């Protein structure tokens, strides 16, 4: 028969788990620990991705937007400082541009009041993402015609990220002015219509977009990604027709009087 001291010693001992029995309630199985760690890592990664998207679409966009508008203003000022000569008459059938851009030259500035009273973007030769679209704003497809020429003057720009030059291009309405300024003067295009196509529809760059007929109009085509902000697979195409060219000697046209 156990003594009183032995009984007290047994009561003080921790309960032992029977062989083959359930684990102690306070003990966590190793697989649960692994699953918990993986879940926390995935949650952290998701938060970081959302933060990056927010930074790219809003914070960085705002900074690049200001840089591109400033670059456009500086380019326009260079031309304004030049003394214009020659004709002072506006025309719907301008001569070919005096300069053909090379490399990634910036040769034009685009103004679209519908996109904002301060909206202006440089136009550079080429549509390479890193060298042109990410830095300069708008890029001209060198395989298409130049501004003012019969055919298709096609220009590309980002819908989201890197200044998002054409983010709100879907807000254009029929008749809106899209003005392209160069050293020669101002080309005033009027917006006509838009369409959505797959990214493989390169025929929007033809002299007559999506047709095989000979060109007889002076067109401007804007291309950008769709949908926004997750731009995959589609393109939003906007078309405009040249209405009037104003030579530099005639001074800035009244349609741009809204500029500061």
mmCIF file of C-alpha atoms in Angstrom:
data_model
loop_
_atom_site.group_PDB
_atom_site.id
_atom_site.type_symbol
_atom_site.label_atom_id
_atom_site.label_comp_id
_atom_site.label_asym_id
_atom_site.label_seq_id
_atom_site.Cartn_x
_atom_site.Cartn_y
_atom_site.Cartn_z
ATOM 1 C CA UNK A 1 0.000 0.000 0.000
ATOM 2 C CA UNK A 2 1.531 3.363 -1.108
ATOM 3 C CA UNK A 3 2.382 5.811 1.579
ATOM 4 C CA UNK A 4 0.923 9.321 1.777
ATOM 5 C CA UNK A 5 4.196 10.787 0.458
ATOM 6 C CA UNK A 6 4.095 8.523 -2.612
ATOM 7 C CA UNK A 7 0.487 9.524 -3.356
ATOM 8 C CA UNK A 8 1.386 13.230 -3.256
ATOM 9 C CA UNK A 9 4.350 12.616 -5.584
ATOM 10 C CA UNK A 10 2.113 10.854 -8.112
ATOM 11 C CA UNK A 11 -0.400 13.714 -8.053
ATOM 12 C CA UNK A 12 2.383 16.231 -8.781
ATOM 13 C CA UNK A 13 3.554 14.351 -11.907
ATOM 14 C CA UNK A 14 2.175 15.689 -15.284
ATOM 15 C CA UNK A 15 -0.340 13.537 -17.041
ATOM 16 C CA UNK A 16 1.257 11.380 -19.688
ATOM 17 C CA UNK A 17 -0.296 10.853 -23.125
ATOM 18 C CA UNK A 18 -1.266 7.222 -23.566
ATOM 19 C CA UNK A 19 0.530 5.397 -26.316
ATOM 20 C CA UNK A 20 -1.364 5.916 -29.563
ATOM 21 C CA UNK A 21 -3.546 8.580 -27.989
ATOM 22 C CA UNK A 22 -4.221 12.186 -29.093
ATOM 23 C CA UNK A 23 -1.475 14.820 -28.696
ATOM 24 C CA UNK A 24 -1.578 17.376 -25.919
ATOM 25 C CA UNK A 25 -3.999 20.228 -26.582
ATOM 26 C CA UNK A 26 -1.218 22.824 -26.346
ATOM 27 C CA UNK A 27 0.995 21.207 -28.963
ATOM 28 C CA UNK A 28 0.697 22.339 -32.667
ATOM 29 C CA UNK A 29 1.276 19.812 -35.413
ATOM 30 C CA UNK A 30 4.297 20.623 -37.663
ATOM 31 C CA UNK A 31 2.206 20.687 -40.853
ATOM 32 C CA UNK A 32 -0.007 23.380 -39.362
ATOM 33 C CA UNK A 33 3.064 25.520 -38.705
ATOM 34 C CA UNK A 34 4.227 25.116 -42.311
ATOM 35 C CA UNK A 35 0.798 25.995 -43.712
ATOM 36 C CA UNK A 36 0.602 29.058 -41.474
ATOM 37 C CA UNK A 37 4.006 30.338 -42.575
ATOM 38 C CA UNK A 38 3.162 29.828 -46.257
ATOM 39 C CA UNK A 39 -0.135 31.664 -45.809
ATOM 40 C CA UNK A 40 1.561 34.629 -44.150
ATOM 41 C CA UNK A 41 4.170 34.790 -46.917
ATOM 42 C CA UNK A 42 1.481 34.748 -49.620
ATOM 43 C CA UNK A 43 -0.468 37.469 -47.829
ATOM 44 C CA UNK A 44 2.656 39.626 -47.555
ATOM 45 C CA UNK A 45 3.470 39.069 -51.237
ATOM 46 C CA UNK A 46 -0.071 40.064 -52.214
ATOM 47 C CA UNK A 47 0.144 43.278 -50.222
ATOM 48 C CA UNK A 48 3.491 44.131 -51.840
ATOM 49 C CA UNK A 49 2.061 43.520 -55.319
ATOM 50 C CA UNK A 50 -0.895 45.801 -54.601
ATOM 51 C CA UNK A 51 1.427 48.495 -53.273
ATOM 52 C CA UNK A 52 3.593 48.258 -56.403
ATOM 53 C CA UNK A 53 0.565 48.508 -58.694
ATOM 54 C CA UNK A 54 -0.662 51.537 -56.781
ATOM 55 C CA UNK A 55 2.756 53.185 -56.970
ATOM 56 C CA UNK A 56 3.077 52.493 -60.691
ATOM 57 C CA UNK A 57 -0.427 53.605 -61.677
ATOM 58 C CA UNK A 58 -0.689 56.718 -59.509
ATOM 59 C CA UNK A 59 2.467 57.902 -57.735
ATOM 60 C CA UNK A 60 4.975 57.187 -60.513
ATOM 61 C CA UNK A 61 2.460 58.161 -63.204
ATOM 62 C CA UNK A 62 2.036 61.614 -61.697
ATOM 63 C CA UNK A 63 5.796 62.173 -61.627
ATOM 64 C CA UNK A 64 6.392 60.971 -65.193
ATOM 65 C CA UNK A 65 3.350 62.937 -66.376
ATOM 66 C CA UNK A 66 4.897 66.189 -65.113
ATOM 67 C CA UNK A 67 8.249 65.341 -66.691
ATOM 68 C CA UNK A 68 6.696 64.660 -70.087
ATOM 69 C CA UNK A 69 4.590 67.823 -70.003
ATOM 70 C CA UNK A 70 7.680 69.834 -69.092
ATOM 71 C CA UNK A 71 9.678 68.267 -71.937
ATOM 72 C CA UNK A 72 6.868 69.101 -74.368
ATOM 73 C CA UNK A 73 6.781 72.696 -73.163
ATOM 74 C CA UNK A 74 10.530 73.090 -73.585
ATOM 75 C CA UNK A 75 10.390 71.695 -77.115
ATOM 76 C CA UNK A 76 7.559 74.037 -78.078
ATOM 77 C CA UNK A 77 9.470 76.983 -76.613
ATOM 78 C CA UNK A 78 12.467 76.196 -78.814
ATOM 79 C CA UNK A 79 10.269 76.541 -81.879
ATOM 80 C CA UNK A 80 8.592 79.668 -80.524
ATOM 81 C CA UNK A 81 12.006 81.322 -80.257
ATOM 82 C CA UNK A 82 12.620 80.755 -83.959
ATOM 83 C CA UNK A 83 11.689 83.428 -86.478
ATOM 84 C CA UNK A 84 9.035 82.106 -88.818
ATOM 85 C CA UNK A 85 9.107 82.982 -92.504
ATOM 86 C CA UNK A 86 7.232 81.934 -95.599
ATOM 87 C CA UNK A 87 3.483 81.662 -96.002
ATOM 88 C CA UNK A 88 1.112 82.872 -93.320
ATOM 89 C CA UNK A 89 -1.933 81.222 -94.878
ATOM 90 C CA UNK A 90 -3.549 78.172 -93.308
ATOM 91 C CA UNK A 91 -4.273 75.264 -95.623
ATOM 92 C CA UNK A 92 -5.907 71.858 -95.629
ATOM 93 C CA UNK A 93 -3.194 70.480 -97.928
ATOM 94 C CA UNK A 94 0.205 71.256 -96.395
ATOM 95 C CA UNK A 95 3.535 70.497 -97.998
ATOM 96 C CA UNK A 96 5.547 67.548 -96.763
ATOM 97 C CA UNK A 97 7.384 68.172 -93.463
ATOM 98 C CA UNK A 98 10.703 69.960 -93.834
ATOM 99 C CA UNK A 99 12.484 67.475 -91.555
ATOM 100 C CA UNK A 100 12.350 63.670 -91.435
ATOM 101 C CA UNK A 101 13.159 62.505 -87.879
ATOM 102 C CA UNK A 102 15.949 60.016 -87.307
ATOM 103 C CA UNK A 103 16.783 57.691 -84.431
ATOM 104 C CA UNK A 104 14.562 58.597 -81.494
ATOM 105 C CA UNK A 105 14.363 62.298 -82.328
ATOM 106 C CA UNK A 106 11.583 64.296 -80.702
ATOM 107 C CA UNK A 107 9.981 66.123 -83.604
ATOM 108 C CA UNK A 108 6.501 67.082 -82.443
ATOM 109 C CA UNK A 109 4.253 68.034 -79.548
ATOM 110 C CA UNK A 110 0.645 66.881 -79.291
ATOM 111 C CA UNK A 111 -2.124 68.864 -77.574
ATOM 112 C CA UNK A 112 -5.572 67.461 -76.743
ATOM 113 C CA UNK A 113 -7.695 69.736 -74.584
ATOM 114 C CA UNK A 114 -10.177 66.935 -73.939
ATOM 115 C CA UNK A 115 -7.406 65.165 -72.017
ATOM 116 C CA UNK A 116 -6.720 68.225 -69.861
ATOM 117 C CA UNK A 117 -5.861 71.907 -70.189
ATOM 118 C CA UNK A 118 -2.228 71.148 -69.328
ATOM 119 C CA UNK A 119 -2.018 67.922 -71.334
ATOM 120 C CA UNK A 120 0.822 68.019 -73.856
ATOM 121 C CA UNK A 121 3.231 65.307 -74.917
ATOM 122 C CA UNK A 122 6.398 65.096 -77.015
ATOM 123 C CA UNK A 123 6.256 62.867 -80.075
ATOM 124 C CA UNK A 124 9.414 60.894 -80.810
ATOM 125 C CA UNK A 125 10.385 58.632 -83.679
ATOM 126 C CA UNK A 126 9.853 54.955 -82.864
ATOM 127 C CA UNK A 127 7.568 52.945 -80.610
ATOM 128 C CA UNK A 128 10.139 51.072 -78.536
ATOM 129 C CA UNK A 129 8.841 50.708 -74.989
ATOM 130 C CA UNK A 130 11.943 51.512 -72.925
ATOM 131 C CA UNK A 131 13.589 54.027 -75.227
ATOM 132 C CA UNK A 132 10.495 55.974 -76.319
ATOM 133 C CA UNK A 133 7.106 55.240 -74.768
ATOM 134 C CA UNK A 134 8.281 54.864 -71.157
ATOM 135 C CA UNK A 135 10.320 58.068 -71.244
ATOM 136 C CA UNK A 136 8.997 60.457 -73.876
ATOM 137 C CA UNK A 137 5.249 59.855 -73.918
ATOM 138 C CA UNK A 138 4.245 59.303 -77.547
ATOM 139 C CA UNK A 139 5.962 57.463 -80.371
ATOM 140 C CA UNK A 140 5.454 57.643 -84.125
ATOM 141 C CA UNK A 141 5.410 54.419 -86.143
ATOM 142 C CA UNK A 142 8.202 55.012 -88.708
ATOM 143 C CA UNK A 143 6.483 52.692 -91.196
ATOM 144 C CA UNK A 144 3.557 55.127 -91.466
ATOM 145 C CA UNK A 145 3.291 58.596 -92.987
ATOM 146 C CA UNK A 146 4.439 61.778 -91.274
ATOM 147 C CA UNK A 147 2.165 64.503 -89.939
ATOM 148 C CA UNK A 148 0.165 66.266 -92.633
ATOM 149 C CA UNK A 149 0.928 63.757 -95.370
ATOM 150 C CA UNK A 150 -1.710 61.874 -97.329
ATOM 151 C CA UNK A 151 -2.101 58.529 -95.612
ATOM 152 C CA UNK A 152 -1.874 57.521 -91.977
ATOM 153 C CA UNK A 153 0.199 59.332 -89.333
ATOM 154 C CA UNK A 154 0.120 56.694 -86.559
ATOM 155 C CA UNK A 155 1.179 57.395 -82.976
ATOM 156 C CA UNK A 156 1.324 55.100 -79.927
ATOM 157 C CA UNK A 157 1.141 55.836 -76.211
ATOM 158 C CA UNK A 158 0.671 54.083 -72.876
ATOM 159 C CA UNK A 159 -2.792 53.657 -71.346
ATOM 160 C CA UNK A 160 -1.405 52.908 -67.894
ATOM 161 C CA UNK A 161 2.010 53.470 -66.332
ATOM 162 C CA UNK A 162 4.874 55.770 -67.309
ATOM 163 C CA UNK A 163 2.739 58.883 -67.487
ATOM 164 C CA UNK A 164 -0.224 57.099 -69.086
ATOM 165 C CA UNK A 165 -0.337 59.539 -71.995
ATOM 166 C CA UNK A 166 -3.517 58.061 -73.497
ATOM 167 C CA UNK A 167 -5.295 56.917 -70.331
ATOM 168 C CA UNK A 168 -8.426 58.961 -71.055
ATOM 169 C CA UNK A 169 -8.402 58.744 -74.839
ATOM 170 C CA UNK A 170 -11.740 56.938 -74.629
ATOM 171 C CA UNK A 171 -13.297 60.249 -73.526
ATOM 172 C CA UNK A 172 -12.786 61.874 -76.951
ATOM 173 C CA UNK A 173 -15.924 63.060 -78.719
ATOM 174 C CA UNK A 174 -16.525 63.684 -82.411
ATOM 175 C CA UNK A 175 -14.923 66.934 -83.562
ATOM 176 C CA UNK A 176 -12.398 67.259 -80.726
ATOM 177 C CA UNK A 177 -9.168 68.975 -81.754
ATOM 178 C CA UNK A 178 -5.948 66.956 -81.718
ATOM 179 C CA UNK A 179 -3.175 69.410 -82.551
ATOM 180 C CA UNK A 180 0.341 68.376 -83.531
ATOM 181 C CA UNK A 181 2.977 71.112 -83.385
ATOM 182 C CA UNK A 182 6.316 70.824 -85.190
ATOM 183 C CA UNK A 183 9.012 73.228 -86.299
ATOM 184 C CA UNK A 184 6.916 73.868 -89.430
ATOM 185 C CA UNK A 185 3.698 74.831 -87.646
ATOM 186 C CA UNK A 186 0.486 73.326 -86.272
ATOM 187 C CA UNK A 187 -1.513 70.437 -87.728
ATOM 188 C CA UNK A 188 -5.096 70.518 -86.464
ATOM 189 C CA UNK A 189 -6.757 67.110 -86.658
ATOM 190 C CA UNK A 190 -10.411 66.520 -85.725
ATOM 191 C CA UNK A 191 -11.376 63.346 -83.913
ATOM 192 C CA UNK A 192 -13.707 61.073 -85.867
ATOM 193 C CA UNK A 193 -14.196 57.659 -84.210
ATOM 194 C CA UNK A 194 -12.630 54.786 -82.264
ATOM 195 C CA UNK A 195 -12.650 51.011 -82.374
ATOM 196 C CA UNK A 196 -11.398 48.122 -80.266
ATOM 197 C CA UNK A 197 -9.234 45.495 -81.958
ATOM 198 C CA UNK A 198 -6.988 42.600 -81.002
ATOM 199 C CA UNK A 199 -3.289 43.342 -80.610
ATOM 200 C CA UNK A 200 -2.639 41.392 -83.826
ATOM 201 C CA UNK A 201 -4.642 43.863 -85.955
ATOM 202 C CA UNK A 202 -1.639 45.664 -87.426
ATOM 203 C CA UNK A 203 -3.690 46.745 -90.430
ATOM 204 C CA UNK A 204 -4.802 49.787 -88.410
ATOM 205 C CA UNK A 205 -1.408 51.187 -89.440
ATOM 206 C CA UNK A 206 -2.107 50.904 -93.174
ATOM 207 C CA UNK A 207 -2.360 54.142 -95.223
ATOM 208 C CA UNK A 208 -6.118 53.587 -95.133
ATOM 209 C CA UNK A 209 -6.635 51.745 -91.830
ATOM 210 C CA UNK A 210 -7.957 48.205 -92.273
ATOM 211 C CA UNK A 211 -8.471 48.693 -96.015
ATOM 212 C CA UNK A 212 -6.393 48.065 -99.129
ATOM 213 C CA UNK A 213 -7.541 51.100 -101.117
ATOM 214 C CA UNK A 214 -5.255 53.983 -102.053
ATOM 215 C CA UNK A 215 -5.253 56.834 -99.514
ATOM 216 C CA UNK A 216 -6.769 60.210 -100.310
ATOM 217 C CA UNK A 217 -7.130 61.639 -96.786
ATOM 218 C CA UNK A 218 -4.627 62.887 -94.215
ATOM 219 C CA UNK A 219 -5.297 60.749 -91.153
ATOM 220 C CA UNK A 220 -4.036 60.533 -87.592
ATOM 221 C CA UNK A 221 -4.294 57.221 -85.737
ATOM 222 C CA UNK A 222 -3.716 56.863 -81.992
ATOM 223 C CA UNK A 223 -3.052 53.373 -80.622
ATOM 224 C CA UNK A 224 -3.057 52.321 -76.975
ATOM 225 C CA UNK A 225 -3.649 49.221 -74.882
ATOM 226 C CA UNK A 226 -7.010 47.982 -73.632
ATOM 227 C CA UNK A 227 -8.493 47.306 -71.143
ATOM 228 C CA UNK A 228 -7.158 49.675 -68.511
ATOM 229 C CA UNK A 229 -5.380 49.184 -66.132
ATOM 230 C CA UNK A 230 -4.642 45.531 -66.920
ATOM 231 C CA UNK A 231 -3.681 46.039 -70.534
ATOM 232 C CA UNK A 232 -3.459 42.717 -72.300
ATOM 233 C CA UNK A 233 -4.626 41.431 -75.623
ATOM 234 C CA UNK A 234 -6.565 44.362 -77.055
ATOM 235 C CA UNK A 235 -5.920 47.795 -78.533
ATOM 236 C CA UNK A 236 -8.029 50.940 -78.480
ATOM 237 C CA UNK A 237 -7.662 52.756 -81.806
ATOM 238 C CA UNK A 238 -8.710 56.392 -82.285
ATOM 239 C CA UNK A 239 -8.928 58.075 -85.693
ATOM 240 C CA UNK A 240 -8.811 61.739 -86.681
ATOM 241 C CA UNK A 241 -8.715 63.672 -89.970
ATOM 242 C CA UNK A 242 -6.583 66.726 -90.742
ATOM 243 C CA UNK A 243 -8.698 69.858 -90.789
ATOM 244 C CA UNK A 244 -6.165 72.662 -91.108
ATOM 245 C CA UNK A 245 -2.421 73.359 -91.094
ATOM 246 C CA UNK A 246 -1.201 76.688 -89.734
ATOM 247 C CA UNK A 247 2.385 77.585 -90.719
ATOM 248 C CA UNK A 248 4.750 78.880 -88.053
ATOM 249 C CA UNK A 249 4.904 82.323 -89.633
ATOM 250 C CA UNK A 250 1.159 82.716 -88.997
ATOM 251 C CA UNK A 251 1.531 82.230 -85.248
ATOM 252 C CA UNK A 252 -0.165 79.840 -82.890
ATOM 253 C CA UNK A 253 -3.752 79.051 -83.942
ATOM 254 C CA UNK A 254 -6.689 80.196 -81.822
ATOM 255 C CA UNK A 255 -7.646 76.610 -81.028
ATOM 256 C CA UNK A 256 -4.721 76.579 -78.574
ATOM 257 C CA UNK A 257 -5.640 79.809 -76.794
ATOM 258 C CA UNK A 258 -6.540 77.771 -73.706
ATOM 259 C CA UNK A 259 -2.834 77.109 -73.077
ATOM 260 C CA UNK A 260 -1.142 79.221 -70.418
#
